[in-house]
PDB file of C-alpha atoms in Angstrom:
ATOM      1  CA  MET O   1      29.436 -46.752  18.223  1.00 44.00           C
ATOM      2  CA  PRO O   2      29.752 -43.936  20.794  1.00 56.00           C
ATOM      3  CA  GLY O   3      28.165 -44.248  24.243  1.00 67.00           C
ATOM      4  CA  ALA O   4      25.105 -42.545  25.677  1.00 78.00           C
ATOM      5  CA  THR O   5      24.869 -38.760  25.421  1.00 86.00           C
ATOM      6  CA  ILE O   6      23.139 -36.176  27.613  1.00 89.00           C
ATOM      7  CA  HIS O   7      21.206 -33.279  26.064  1.00 87.00           C
ATOM      8  CA  THR O   8      20.094 -30.303  28.162  1.00 89.00           C
ATOM      9  CA  VAL O   9      16.804 -28.875  26.868  1.00 86.00           C
ATOM     10  CA  ALA O  10      17.011 -25.235  25.764  1.00 80.00           C
ATOM     11  CA  ALA O  11      14.192 -22.767  26.435  1.00 78.00           C
ATOM     12  CA  GLU O  12      13.163 -22.794  22.769  1.00 74.00           C
ATOM     13  CA  LEU O  13      12.385 -26.517  22.937  1.00 79.00           C
ATOM     14  CA  ALA O  14      10.384 -26.376  26.176  1.00 81.00           C
ATOM     15  CA  GLY O  15       6.916 -27.843  25.649  1.00 84.00           C
ATOM     16  CA  GLN O  16       7.938 -30.198  22.849  1.00 85.00           C
ATOM     17  CA  ARG O  17       6.926 -33.849  23.194  1.00 88.00           C
ATOM     18  CA  ILE O  18       9.796 -36.207  23.873  1.00 90.00           C
ATOM     19  CA  ASP O  19       8.934 -38.424  20.879  1.00 87.00           C
ATOM     20  CA  ASN O  20       9.147 -35.471  18.489  1.00 84.00           C
ATOM     21  CA  PHE O  21      12.397 -34.357  20.132  1.00 86.00           C
ATOM     22  CA  LEU O  22      13.872 -37.817  19.573  1.00 87.00           C
ATOM     23  CA  LEU O  23      12.742 -38.002  15.961  1.00 81.00           C
ATOM     24  CA  ARG O  24      14.631 -34.758  15.364  1.00 78.00           C
ATOM     25  CA  GLU O  25      17.752 -35.681  17.331  1.00 80.00           C
ATOM     26  CA  LEU O  26      18.014 -39.262  16.082  1.00 80.00           C
ATOM     27  CA  LYS O  27      17.958 -38.449  12.380  1.00 69.00           C
ATOM     28  CA  GLY O  28      17.533 -41.504  10.200  1.00 67.00           C
ATOM     29  CA  VAL O  29      16.369 -43.781  13.031  1.00 76.00           C
ATOM     30  CA  PRO O  30      12.983 -45.378  12.132  1.00 74.00           C
ATOM     31  CA  ARG O  31       9.990 -44.145  14.113  1.00 77.00           C
ATOM     32  CA  THR O  32       9.282 -47.695  15.310  1.00 81.00           C
ATOM     33  CA  ARG O  33      12.793 -47.877  16.767  1.00 81.00           C
ATOM     34  CA  VAL O  34      12.378 -44.512  18.526  1.00 86.00           C
ATOM     35  CA  TYR O  35       9.162 -45.644  20.244  1.00 86.00           C
ATOM     36  CA  ARG O  36      10.797 -48.947  21.198  1.00 87.00           C
ATOM     37  CA  LEU O  37      13.584 -47.011  22.930  1.00 89.00           C
ATOM     38  CA  LEU O  38      10.946 -45.151  24.950  1.00 90.00           C
ATOM     39  CA  ARG O  39       8.993 -48.283  25.856  1.00 88.00           C
ATOM     40  CA  ARG O  40      12.126 -50.018  27.072  1.00 88.00           C
ATOM     41  CA  GLY O  41      13.223 -47.060  29.171  1.00 89.00           C
ATOM     42  CA  GLU O  42      16.455 -46.616  27.198  1.00 89.00           C
ATOM     43  CA  VAL O  43      15.690 -42.903  26.927  1.00 92.00           C
ATOM     44  CA  ARG O  44      15.664 -41.152  30.315  1.00 92.00           C
ATOM     45  CA  VAL O  45      14.727 -37.625  31.368  1.00 93.00           C
ATOM     46  CA  ASN O  46      16.353 -36.418  34.589  1.00 92.00           C
ATOM     47  CA  GLY O  47      17.213 -40.046  35.316  1.00 89.00           C
ATOM     48  CA  GLY O  48      13.660 -41.383  35.019  1.00 90.00           C
ATOM     49  CA  ARG O  49      11.547 -43.227  32.459  1.00 90.00           C
ATOM     50  CA  ILE O  50       8.947 -41.195  30.549  1.00 90.00           C
ATOM     51  CA  ARG O  51       6.026 -41.755  28.213  1.00 89.00           C
ATOM     52  CA  PRO O  52       6.110 -40.671  24.531  1.00 88.00           C
ATOM     53  CA  THR O  53       3.651 -37.872  25.412  1.00 88.00           C
ATOM     54  CA  TYR O  54       5.954 -36.307  28.027  1.00 91.00           C
ATOM     55  CA  ARG O  55       6.547 -32.606  27.291  1.00 89.00           C
ATOM     56  CA  LEU O  56      10.040 -31.327  27.883  1.00 89.00           C
ATOM     57  CA  ALA O  57      10.824 -28.490  30.274  1.00 89.00           C
ATOM     58  CA  GLU O  58      13.720 -26.056  30.047  1.00 86.00           C
ATOM     59  CA  GLY O  59      16.762 -27.560  31.743  1.00 88.00           C
ATOM     60  CA  ASP O  60      15.594 -31.184  31.455  1.00 91.00           C
ATOM     61  CA  ARG O  61      18.506 -33.589  31.005  1.00 91.00           C
ATOM     62  CA  VAL O  62      17.703 -36.125  28.291  1.00 92.00           C
ATOM     63  CA  ARG O  63      19.803 -39.283  28.103  1.00 90.00           C
ATOM     64  CA  LEU O  64      20.049 -40.685  24.570  1.00 89.00           C
ATOM     65  CA  PRO O  65      21.309 -44.277  24.287  1.00 85.00           C
ATOM     66  CA  PRO O  66      23.864 -45.236  21.617  1.00 80.00           C
ATOM     67  CA  VAL O  67      21.832 -45.803  18.455  1.00 76.00           C
ATOM     68  CA  ARG O  68      23.074 -46.168  14.922  1.00 60.00           C
ATOM     69  CA  GLN O  69      21.885 -43.227  12.846  1.00 55.00           C
ATOM     70  CA  ALA O  70      21.911 -42.754   9.117  1.00 49.00           C
ATOM     71  CA  ALA O  71      25.335 -41.750   7.879  1.00 46.00           C
ATOM     72  CA  ALA O  72      25.686 -38.949   5.377  1.00 44.00           C
ATOM     73  CA  GLY O  73      24.948 -40.186   1.880  1.00 43.00           C
ATOM     74  CA  GLU O  74      22.868 -43.198   2.883  1.00 43.00           C
ATOM     75  CA  ALA O  75      19.642 -43.860   1.010  1.00 43.00           C
ATOM     76  CA  MET O  76      17.483 -42.720   3.913  1.00 57.00           C
ATOM     77  CA  ALA O  77      18.784 -39.150   3.541  1.00 70.00           C
ATOM     78  CA  PRO O  78      17.190 -36.867   0.929  1.00 78.00           C
ATOM     79  CA  SER O  79      19.252 -36.349  -2.198  1.00 81.00           C
ATOM     80  CA  SER O  80      20.728 -33.005  -3.150  1.00 84.00           C
ATOM     81  CA  ALA O  81      18.139 -32.842  -5.947  1.00 88.00           C
ATOM     82  CA  VAL O  82      15.281 -33.220  -3.457  1.00 87.00           C
ATOM     83  CA  MET O  83      16.721 -30.549  -1.187  1.00 87.00           C
ATOM     84  CA  ALA O  84      17.250 -28.205  -4.139  1.00 91.00           C
ATOM     85  CA  ARG O  85      13.629 -28.755  -5.145  1.00 92.00           C
ATOM     86  CA  LEU O  86      12.436 -27.911  -1.649  1.00 93.00           C
ATOM     87  CA  GLU O  87      14.662 -24.839  -1.455  1.00 94.00           C
ATOM     88  CA  SER O  88      13.116 -23.523  -4.668  1.00 95.00           C
ATOM     89  CA  ALA O  89       9.635 -24.299  -3.261  1.00 96.00           C
ATOM     90  CA  ILE O  90       9.982 -21.937  -0.276  1.00 96.00           C
ATOM     91  CA  ILE O  91       7.449 -19.123  -0.655  1.00 96.00           C
ATOM     92  CA  HIS O  92       7.913 -17.394   2.706  1.00 95.00           C
ATOM     93  CA  GLU O  93      10.567 -17.505   5.419  1.00 95.00           C
ATOM     94  CA  ASP O  94      11.302 -15.330   8.427  1.00 92.00           C
ATOM     95  CA  ASP O  95      12.544 -15.853  11.967  1.00 90.00           C
ATOM     96  CA  ARG O  96       9.319 -17.628  13.012  1.00 92.00           C
ATOM     97  CA  LEU O  97       7.895 -19.304   9.920  1.00 95.00           C
ATOM     98  CA  LEU O  98       8.914 -21.321   6.896  1.00 96.00           C
ATOM     99  CA  ILE O  99       6.206 -21.892   4.269  1.00 97.00           C
ATOM    100  CA  ILE O 100       6.708 -24.036   1.184  1.00 97.00           C
ATOM    101  CA  ASP O 101       4.751 -25.035  -1.898  1.00 97.00           C
ATOM    102  CA  LYS O 102       4.952 -28.746  -1.108  1.00 97.00           C
ATOM    103  CA  PRO O 103       5.476 -30.977  -4.128  1.00 95.00           C
ATOM    104  CA  SER O 104       2.963 -33.749  -4.773  1.00 95.00           C
ATOM    105  CA  GLY O 105       4.269 -37.202  -3.894  1.00 92.00           C
ATOM    106  CA  MET O 106       6.336 -36.088  -0.899  1.00 90.00           C
ATOM    107  CA  ALA O 107       5.126 -36.969   2.588  1.00 88.00           C
ATOM    108  CA  VAL O 108       5.229 -34.236   5.217  1.00 88.00           C
ATOM    109  CA  HIS O 109       7.164 -36.529   7.582  1.00 78.00           C
ATOM    110  CA  GLY O 110       8.867 -39.919   7.500  1.00 71.00           C
ATOM    111  CA  GLY O 111       7.558 -43.165   8.952  1.00 61.00           C
ATOM    112  CA  SER O 112       5.639 -46.277   7.862  1.00 55.00           C
ATOM    113  CA  GLY O 113       8.262 -47.199   5.300  1.00 56.00           C
ATOM    114  CA  ILE O 114       8.972 -43.593   4.257  1.00 64.00           C
ATOM    115  CA  ALA O 115      12.629 -42.778   4.982  1.00 66.00           C
ATOM    116  CA  TYR O 116      12.118 -39.024   5.222  1.00 76.00           C
ATOM    117  CA  GLY O 117       9.559 -36.320   4.631  1.00 84.00           C
ATOM    118  CA  VAL O 118       9.466 -32.580   4.126  1.00 90.00           C
ATOM    119  CA  VAL O 119      10.171 -31.748   7.760  1.00 89.00           C
ATOM    120  CA  GLU O 120      13.212 -34.052   8.003  1.00 86.00           C
ATOM    121  CA  ALA O 121      14.648 -32.673   4.771  1.00 88.00           C
ATOM    122  CA  LEU O 122      14.121 -29.058   5.838  1.00 91.00           C
ATOM    123  CA  ARG O 123      15.805 -29.714   9.181  1.00 88.00           C
ATOM    124  CA  LEU O 124      18.863 -30.889   7.264  1.00 86.00           C
ATOM    125  CA  MET O 125      18.660 -27.773   5.088  1.00 89.00           C
ATOM    126  CA  ARG O 126      18.418 -25.490   8.139  1.00 88.00           C
ATOM    127  CA  PRO O 127      20.925 -27.091  10.556  1.00 84.00           C
ATOM    128  CA  ARG O 128      21.283 -23.892  12.606  1.00 83.00           C
ATOM    129  CA  ALA O 129      17.557 -23.627  13.290  1.00 82.00           C
ATOM    130  CA  PRO O 130      17.081 -24.798  16.909  1.00 78.00           C
ATOM    131  CA  PHE O 131      13.475 -25.728  16.175  1.00 88.00           C
ATOM    132  CA  LEU O 132      11.474 -26.599  13.057  1.00 90.00           C
ATOM    133  CA  ASP O 133       8.163 -28.445  13.115  1.00 91.00           C
ATOM    134  CA  LEU O 134       4.942 -28.848  11.156  1.00 92.00           C
ATOM    135  CA  ALA O 135       2.058 -26.540  12.010  1.00 93.00           C
ATOM    136  CA  HIS O 136      -0.415 -28.744  10.088  1.00 94.00           C
ATOM    137  CA  ARG O 137      -0.473 -31.578   7.541  1.00 92.00           C
ATOM    138  CA  LEU O 138      -1.094 -32.161   3.860  1.00 95.00           C
ATOM    139  CA  ASP O 139      -1.724 -35.568   2.313  1.00 92.00           C
ATOM    140  CA  ARG O 140       1.288 -37.005   0.522  1.00 91.00           C
ATOM    141  CA  ASP O 141      -0.233 -36.565  -2.953  1.00 94.00           C
ATOM    142  CA  THR O 142      -1.594 -33.064  -2.272  1.00 97.00           C
ATOM    143  CA  SER O 143       0.593 -30.147  -3.345  1.00 97.00           C
ATOM    144  CA  GLY O 144       0.596 -26.560  -2.119  1.00 97.00           C
ATOM    145  CA  CYS O 145       0.975 -24.348   0.923  1.00 98.00           C
ATOM    146  CA  LEU O 146       2.505 -26.047   3.963  1.00 98.00           C
ATOM    147  CA  VAL O 147       3.486 -24.103   7.111  1.00 97.00           C
ATOM    148  CA  LEU O 148       6.320 -24.969   9.490  1.00 95.00           C
ATOM    149  CA  ALA O 149       7.181 -23.111  12.688  1.00 94.00           C
ATOM    150  CA  LYS O 150      10.744 -22.122  13.571  1.00 93.00           C
ATOM    151  CA  ARG O 151       9.889 -21.372  17.188  1.00 90.00           C
ATOM    152  CA  ARG O 152       7.938 -23.325  19.776  1.00 88.00           C
ATOM    153  CA  SER O 153       5.884 -20.203  20.600  1.00 90.00           C
ATOM    154  CA  ALA O 154       4.919 -19.816  16.929  1.00 92.00           C
ATOM    155  CA  LEU O 155       3.945 -23.474  16.739  1.00 92.00           C
ATOM    156  CA  ARG O 156       1.649 -23.156  19.755  1.00 91.00           C
ATOM    157  CA  ALA O 157       0.024 -20.068  18.272  1.00 93.00           C
ATOM    158  CA  LEU O 158      -0.457 -21.742  14.880  1.00 94.00           C
ATOM    159  CA  HIS O 159      -1.916 -24.874  16.434  1.00 92.00           C
ATOM    160  CA  GLY O 160      -4.454 -22.637  18.137  1.00 92.00           C
ATOM    161  CA  GLU O 161      -5.325 -20.888  14.870  1.00 93.00           C
ATOM    162  CA  PHE O 162      -5.834 -24.194  13.042  1.00 93.00           C
ATOM    163  CA  ARG O 163      -7.681 -25.833  15.950  1.00 90.00           C
ATOM    164  CA  ASP O 164     -10.116 -22.913  16.240  1.00 91.00           C
ATOM    165  CA  ASN O 165     -10.627 -22.774  12.450  1.00 91.00           C
ATOM    166  CA  ARG O 166      -9.303 -19.233  12.149  1.00 94.00           C
ATOM    167  CA  VAL O 167      -7.070 -20.047   9.161  1.00 95.00           C
ATOM    168  CA  ASP O 168      -8.302 -19.233   5.646  1.00 97.00           C
ATOM    169  CA  LYS O 169      -7.759 -22.432   3.632  1.00 97.00           C
ATOM    170  CA  HIS O 170      -8.505 -22.588  -0.092  1.00 98.00           C
ATOM    171  CA  TYR O 171      -7.810 -25.543  -2.378  1.00 98.00           C
ATOM    172  CA  LEU O 172      -8.153 -26.154  -6.107  1.00 98.00           C
ATOM    173  CA  ALA O 173      -9.582 -29.546  -7.066  1.00 98.00           C
ATOM    174  CA  LEU O 174     -10.816 -31.254 -10.201  1.00 98.00           C
ATOM    175  CA  LEU O 175     -14.035 -33.143  -9.481  1.00 98.00           C
ATOM    176  CA  ARG O 176     -15.727 -35.793 -11.576  1.00 97.00           C
ATOM    177  CA  GLY O 177     -18.899 -34.750 -13.367  1.00 96.00           C
ATOM    178  CA  PRO O 178     -20.760 -31.444 -13.765  1.00 96.00           C
ATOM    179  CA  LEU O 179     -21.240 -29.666 -10.443  1.00 95.00           C
ATOM    180  CA  SER O 180     -24.828 -28.531  -9.946  1.00 92.00           C
ATOM    181  CA  PRO O 181     -25.626 -26.225  -8.280  1.00 95.00           C
ATOM    182  CA  PRO O 182     -22.315 -24.448  -8.941  1.00 96.00           C
ATOM    183  CA  GLN O 183     -21.898 -23.461  -5.293  1.00 97.00           C
ATOM    184  CA  GLN O 184     -22.453 -26.000  -2.541  1.00 96.00           C
ATOM    185  CA  ARG O 185     -21.936 -26.222   1.202  1.00 97.00           C
ATOM    186  CA  ILE O 186     -21.086 -29.715   2.408  1.00 97.00           C
ATOM    187  CA  ASP O 187     -21.786 -29.776   6.131  1.00 97.00           C
ATOM    188  CA  ALA O 188     -21.408 -33.450   7.014  1.00 97.00           C
ATOM    189  CA  PRO O 189     -19.626 -35.101   9.979  1.00 97.00           C
ATOM    190  CA  LEU O 190     -16.762 -37.468   9.163  1.00 96.00           C
ATOM    191  CA  ARG O 191     -15.676 -40.614  10.970  1.00 94.00           C
ATOM    192  CA  ALA O 192     -12.633 -42.834  10.390  1.00 91.00           C
ATOM    193  CA  GLU O 193     -13.422 -46.381   9.289  1.00 89.00           C
ATOM    194  CA  ALA O 194     -11.478 -49.345   7.939  1.00 80.00           C
ATOM    195  CA  GLY O 195     -11.616 -49.549   4.174  1.00 73.00           C
ATOM    196  CA  LYS O 196     -10.365 -52.100   1.658  1.00 71.00           C
ATOM    197  CA  GLY O 197      -7.237 -53.841   2.872  1.00 65.00           C
ATOM    198  CA  GLY O 198      -7.561 -52.204   6.276  1.00 67.00           C
ATOM    199  CA  GLU O 199      -6.651 -48.716   5.030  1.00 78.00           C
ATOM    200  CA  ARG O 200      -8.099 -45.808   6.926  1.00 84.00           C
ATOM    201  CA  VAL O 201     -10.922 -43.967   5.185  1.00 90.00           C
ATOM    202  CA  MET O 202     -13.194 -41.130   6.279  1.00 94.00           C
ATOM    203  CA  ARG O 203     -16.938 -41.585   5.854  1.00 94.00           C
ATOM    204  CA  VAL O 204     -19.896 -39.304   6.443  1.00 95.00           C
ATOM    205  CA  HIS O 205     -21.515 -40.558   9.642  1.00 95.00           C
ATOM    206  CA  PRO O 206     -23.820 -38.945  12.244  1.00 95.00           C
ATOM    207  CA  ALA O 207     -21.395 -39.954  15.009  1.00 95.00           C
ATOM    208  CA  GLY O 208     -18.407 -38.405  13.245  1.00 95.00           C
ATOM    209  CA  GLN O 209     -16.623 -35.111  13.873  1.00 95.00           C
ATOM    210  CA  SER O 210     -18.223 -31.975  12.452  1.00 96.00           C
ATOM    211  CA  ALA O 211     -16.828 -30.996   9.065  1.00 96.00           C
ATOM    212  CA  ARG O 212     -17.729 -28.245   6.601  1.00 97.00           C
ATOM    213  CA  THR O 213     -16.439 -27.650   3.084  1.00 98.00           C
ATOM    214  CA  ASP O 214     -17.708 -24.943   0.712  1.00 98.00           C
ATOM    215  CA  VAL O 215     -17.264 -25.713  -2.992  1.00 98.00           C
ATOM    216  CA  ALA O 216     -17.498 -23.161  -5.817  1.00 98.00           C
ATOM    217  CA  LEU O 217     -17.327 -23.985  -9.533  1.00 98.00           C
ATOM    218  CA  LEU O 218     -14.547 -22.178 -11.433  1.00 98.00           C
ATOM    219  CA  GLU O 219     -14.593 -23.932 -14.814  1.00 97.00           C
ATOM    220  CA  SER O 220     -16.495 -26.772 -16.483  1.00 96.00           C
ATOM    221  CA  TYR O 221     -14.942 -29.339 -18.807  1.00 95.00           C
ATOM    222  CA  ASP O 222     -16.316 -32.427 -20.519  1.00 92.00           C
ATOM    223  CA  GLY O 223     -17.066 -34.673 -17.556  1.00 94.00           C
ATOM    224  CA  TRP O 224     -15.065 -32.658 -15.011  1.00 97.00           C
ATOM    225  CA  SER O 225     -15.396 -29.553 -12.850  1.00 98.00           C
ATOM    226  CA  LEU O 226     -12.577 -27.350 -11.565  1.00 98.00           C
ATOM    227  CA  VAL O 227     -13.588 -26.011  -8.144  1.00 98.00           C
ATOM    228  CA  ARG O 228     -12.231 -23.925  -5.322  1.00 98.00           C
ATOM    229  CA  ALA O 229     -12.837 -25.722  -2.023  1.00 98.00           C
ATOM    230  CA  THR O 230     -12.791 -23.687   1.186  1.00 98.00           C
ATOM    231  CA  LEU O 231     -12.211 -25.595   4.401  1.00 97.00           C
ATOM    232  CA  HIS O 232     -13.947 -24.410   7.562  1.00 96.00           C
ATOM    233  CA  THR O 233     -12.685 -27.394   9.564  1.00 95.00           C
ATOM    234  CA  GLY O 234      -9.563 -29.494   9.216  1.00 92.00           C
ATOM    235  CA  ARG O 235     -10.481 -33.170   9.248  1.00 93.00           C
ATOM    236  CA  THR O 236      -8.337 -35.897   7.698  1.00 92.00           C
ATOM    237  CA  HIS O 237      -9.052 -36.262   3.959  1.00 96.00           C
ATOM    238  CA  GLN O 238     -11.889 -33.761   4.365  1.00 97.00           C
ATOM    239  CA  ILE O 239     -12.137 -32.472   0.793  1.00 98.00           C
ATOM    240  CA  ARG O 240     -11.628 -35.925  -0.683  1.00 97.00           C
ATOM    241  CA  ALA O 241     -14.234 -37.576   1.547  1.00 97.00           C
ATOM    242  CA  HIS O 242     -16.768 -34.760   1.195  1.00 98.00           C
ATOM    243  CA  ALA O 243     -16.394 -34.639  -2.598  1.00 98.00           C
ATOM    244  CA  ALA O 244     -16.932 -38.392  -2.843  1.00 97.00           C
ATOM    245  CA  SER O 245     -19.975 -38.161  -0.554  1.00 97.00           C
ATOM    246  CA  ILE O 246     -21.793 -35.879  -3.013  1.00 96.00           C
ATOM    247  CA  GLY O 247     -20.916 -38.069  -6.002  1.00 96.00           C
ATOM    248  CA  HIS O 248     -18.098 -35.874  -7.335  1.00 97.00           C
ATOM    249  CA  PRO O 249     -14.809 -37.492  -6.213  1.00 97.00           C
ATOM    250  CA  VAL O 250     -11.478 -35.760  -6.757  1.00 98.00           C
ATOM    251  CA  ALA O 251      -9.672 -36.759  -9.941  1.00 97.00           C
ATOM    252  CA  MET O 252      -7.076 -39.533  -9.529  1.00 97.00           C
ATOM    253  CA  ASP O 253      -8.046 -40.245  -5.936  1.00 96.00           C
ATOM    254  CA  ALA O 254      -7.049 -43.875  -5.409  1.00 92.00           C
ATOM    255  CA  ARG O 255      -8.847 -44.071  -2.063  1.00 92.00           C
ATOM    256  CA  TYR O 256     -12.143 -42.261  -2.706  1.00 95.00           C
ATOM    257  CA  GLY O 257     -12.237 -41.822  -6.471  1.00 93.00           C
ATOM    258  CA  ASP O 258     -13.622 -43.363  -9.654  1.00 90.00           C
ATOM    259  CA  ASP O 259     -10.917 -45.414 -11.377  1.00 91.00           C
ATOM    260  CA  ARG O 260     -12.926 -45.837 -14.558  1.00 91.00           C
ATOM    261  CA  ALA O 261     -13.356 -42.083 -14.990  1.00 91.00           C
ATOM    262  CA  ASP O 262      -9.713 -41.481 -14.097  1.00 95.00           C
ATOM    263  CA  ARG O 263      -8.506 -43.643 -17.001  1.00 93.00           C
ATOM    264  CA  GLY O 264      -9.315 -40.862 -19.437  1.00 93.00           C
ATOM    265  CA  LEU O 265      -7.190 -38.437 -17.444  1.00 95.00           C
ATOM    266  CA  ARG O 266      -4.279 -40.873 -17.448  1.00 94.00           C
ATOM    267  CA  THR O 267      -4.346 -40.878 -21.253  1.00 94.00           C
ATOM    268  CA  LEU O 268      -4.031 -37.080 -21.044  1.00 94.00           C
ATOM    269  CA  GLY O 269      -0.933 -37.399 -18.876  1.00 93.00           C
ATOM    270  CA  LEU O 270      -2.247 -36.920 -15.319  1.00 95.00           C
ATOM    271  CA  ARG O 271      -0.273 -39.042 -12.850  1.00 94.00           C
ATOM    272  CA  ARG O 272      -1.318 -37.574  -9.482  1.00 96.00           C
ATOM    273  CA  LEU O 273      -4.208 -36.489  -7.300  1.00 97.00           C
ATOM    274  CA  PHE O 274      -5.699 -33.228  -8.596  1.00 98.00           C
ATOM    275  CA  LEU O 275      -5.784 -31.424  -5.236  1.00 98.00           C
ATOM    276  CA  HIS O 276      -3.715 -28.321  -4.527  1.00 98.00           C
ATOM    277  CA  ALA O 277      -3.557 -26.141  -1.395  1.00 98.00           C
ATOM    278  CA  GLU O 278      -3.731 -22.804  -3.193  1.00 98.00           C
ATOM    279  CA  HIS O 279      -3.938 -20.283  -0.354  1.00 98.00           C
ATOM    280  CA  LEU O 280      -3.455 -19.937   3.403  1.00 97.00           C
ATOM    281  CA  GLY O 281      -4.104 -16.842   5.482  1.00 97.00           C
ATOM    282  CA  PHE O 282      -3.801 -16.377   9.239  1.00 96.00           C
ATOM    283  CA  GLU O 283      -2.900 -14.000  12.042  1.00 92.00           C
ATOM    284  CA  LEU O 284       0.214 -14.803  14.049  1.00 89.00           C
ATOM    285  CA  PRO O 285       0.155 -12.941  17.369  1.00 82.00           C
ATOM    286  CA  GLY O 286       2.993 -10.424  17.542  1.00 80.00           C
ATOM    287  CA  HIS O 287       3.804 -11.051  13.904  1.00 83.00           C
ATOM    288  CA  GLY O 288       0.833  -9.761  11.939  1.00 89.00           C
ATOM    289  CA  ARG O 289      -1.146 -11.119   9.033  1.00 93.00           C
ATOM    290  CA  ILE O 290       0.350 -13.789   6.770  1.00 95.00           C
ATOM    291  CA  ASP O 291      -1.167 -14.603   3.370  1.00 96.00           C
ATOM    292  CA  VAL O 292       0.530 -17.000   0.966  1.00 97.00           C
ATOM    293  CA  THR O 293      -0.496 -18.396  -2.402  1.00 97.00           C
ATOM    294  CA  ALA O 294       0.945 -21.285  -4.403  1.00 97.00           C
ATOM    295  CA  PRO O 295       0.179 -21.283  -8.136  1.00 96.00           C
ATOM    296  CA  LEU O 296      -1.326 -24.358  -9.753  1.00 97.00           C
ATOM    297  CA  PRO O 297       1.562 -26.719 -10.649  1.00 96.00           C
ATOM    298  CA  ASP O 298       2.558 -27.038 -14.295  1.00 96.00           C
ATOM    299  CA  ASP O 299       1.328 -30.641 -14.642  1.00 96.00           C
ATOM    300  CA  LEU O 300      -2.149 -29.742 -13.391  1.00 97.00           C
ATOM    301  CA  GLN O 301      -2.276 -26.619 -15.554  1.00 97.00           C
ATOM    302  CA  ALA O 302      -1.246 -28.693 -18.570  1.00 96.00           C
ATOM    303  CA  LEU O 303      -4.083 -31.128 -17.955  1.00 97.00           C
ATOM    304  CA  LEU O 304      -6.617 -28.297 -17.842  1.00 97.00           C
ATOM    305  CA  SER O 305      -5.300 -27.015 -21.163  1.00 96.00           C
ATOM    306  CA  ARG O 306      -5.767 -30.470 -22.709  1.00 95.00           C
ATOM    307  CA  LEU O 307      -9.291 -30.759 -21.318  1.00 95.00           C
ATOM    308  CA  GLU O 308     -10.131 -27.326 -22.690  1.00 91.00           C
ATOM    309  CA  HIS O 309      -9.054 -28.318 -26.181  1.00 87.00           C
ATOM    310  CA  GLN O 310     -10.729 -31.717 -26.276  1.00 80.00           C
TER     311      GLN O 310
END
């Protein structure tokens, strides 16, 4: 194994947290191992120990200890089929942004037993890009529009747009039961709590963070409603938690849903959460307006066709 290496931080990476820098540089090294290196002081910046939240400055000298990384072809690297799927899912790319129609079932980043996610795979696919990071998140089982920044300045601008709720965010979801009235505003604060088995769940609670979702009925089926959900805030699991709070959980939602009702959908071939990030729109300073749309995936469209002909 080679010895320690020194990396000098380029201007484009200035402002990035050291933990995110390490996760990019030490490809294939588990997140737990990366944070252990930081805790033990094995990673040094300008000769000193730093916390995981330290933000790099241009010209910083980062010492990386010798660590075994995943070799090419090991299981922790995405397969050529996965990378080909992601390449075909790109719906917009320029010198500042990369936007994909994320497949359901793929996490946005690795960790917690997940060898790699979308961002790690795309970094391998764009080896010459000096910077590539997530501007926001989608749940693993949610498909649709996902934005990554190719410049630190673009990432900062996008974080501001999402934080200040200036991004147009529209989702398609199949909800249990007939939705009445057909247009509803769910303005209910959400708070993280421990659910069954210790999993994190979001519940409506007066002490939670403000959250607003507008829901509009698009089509009614026997026992189900196809809706367009517009997010005005960006809380974890917001649509899923809000839909469950009004008695209309999202179809095939293992955390917030109705397993008994979902059984009928399984017989019709549905194997995933029916939640799709259909549209994103935002202003990127110095870059103009960006609007992207991801069509409803074939498996979800096929289910709707079966419901229509029941």
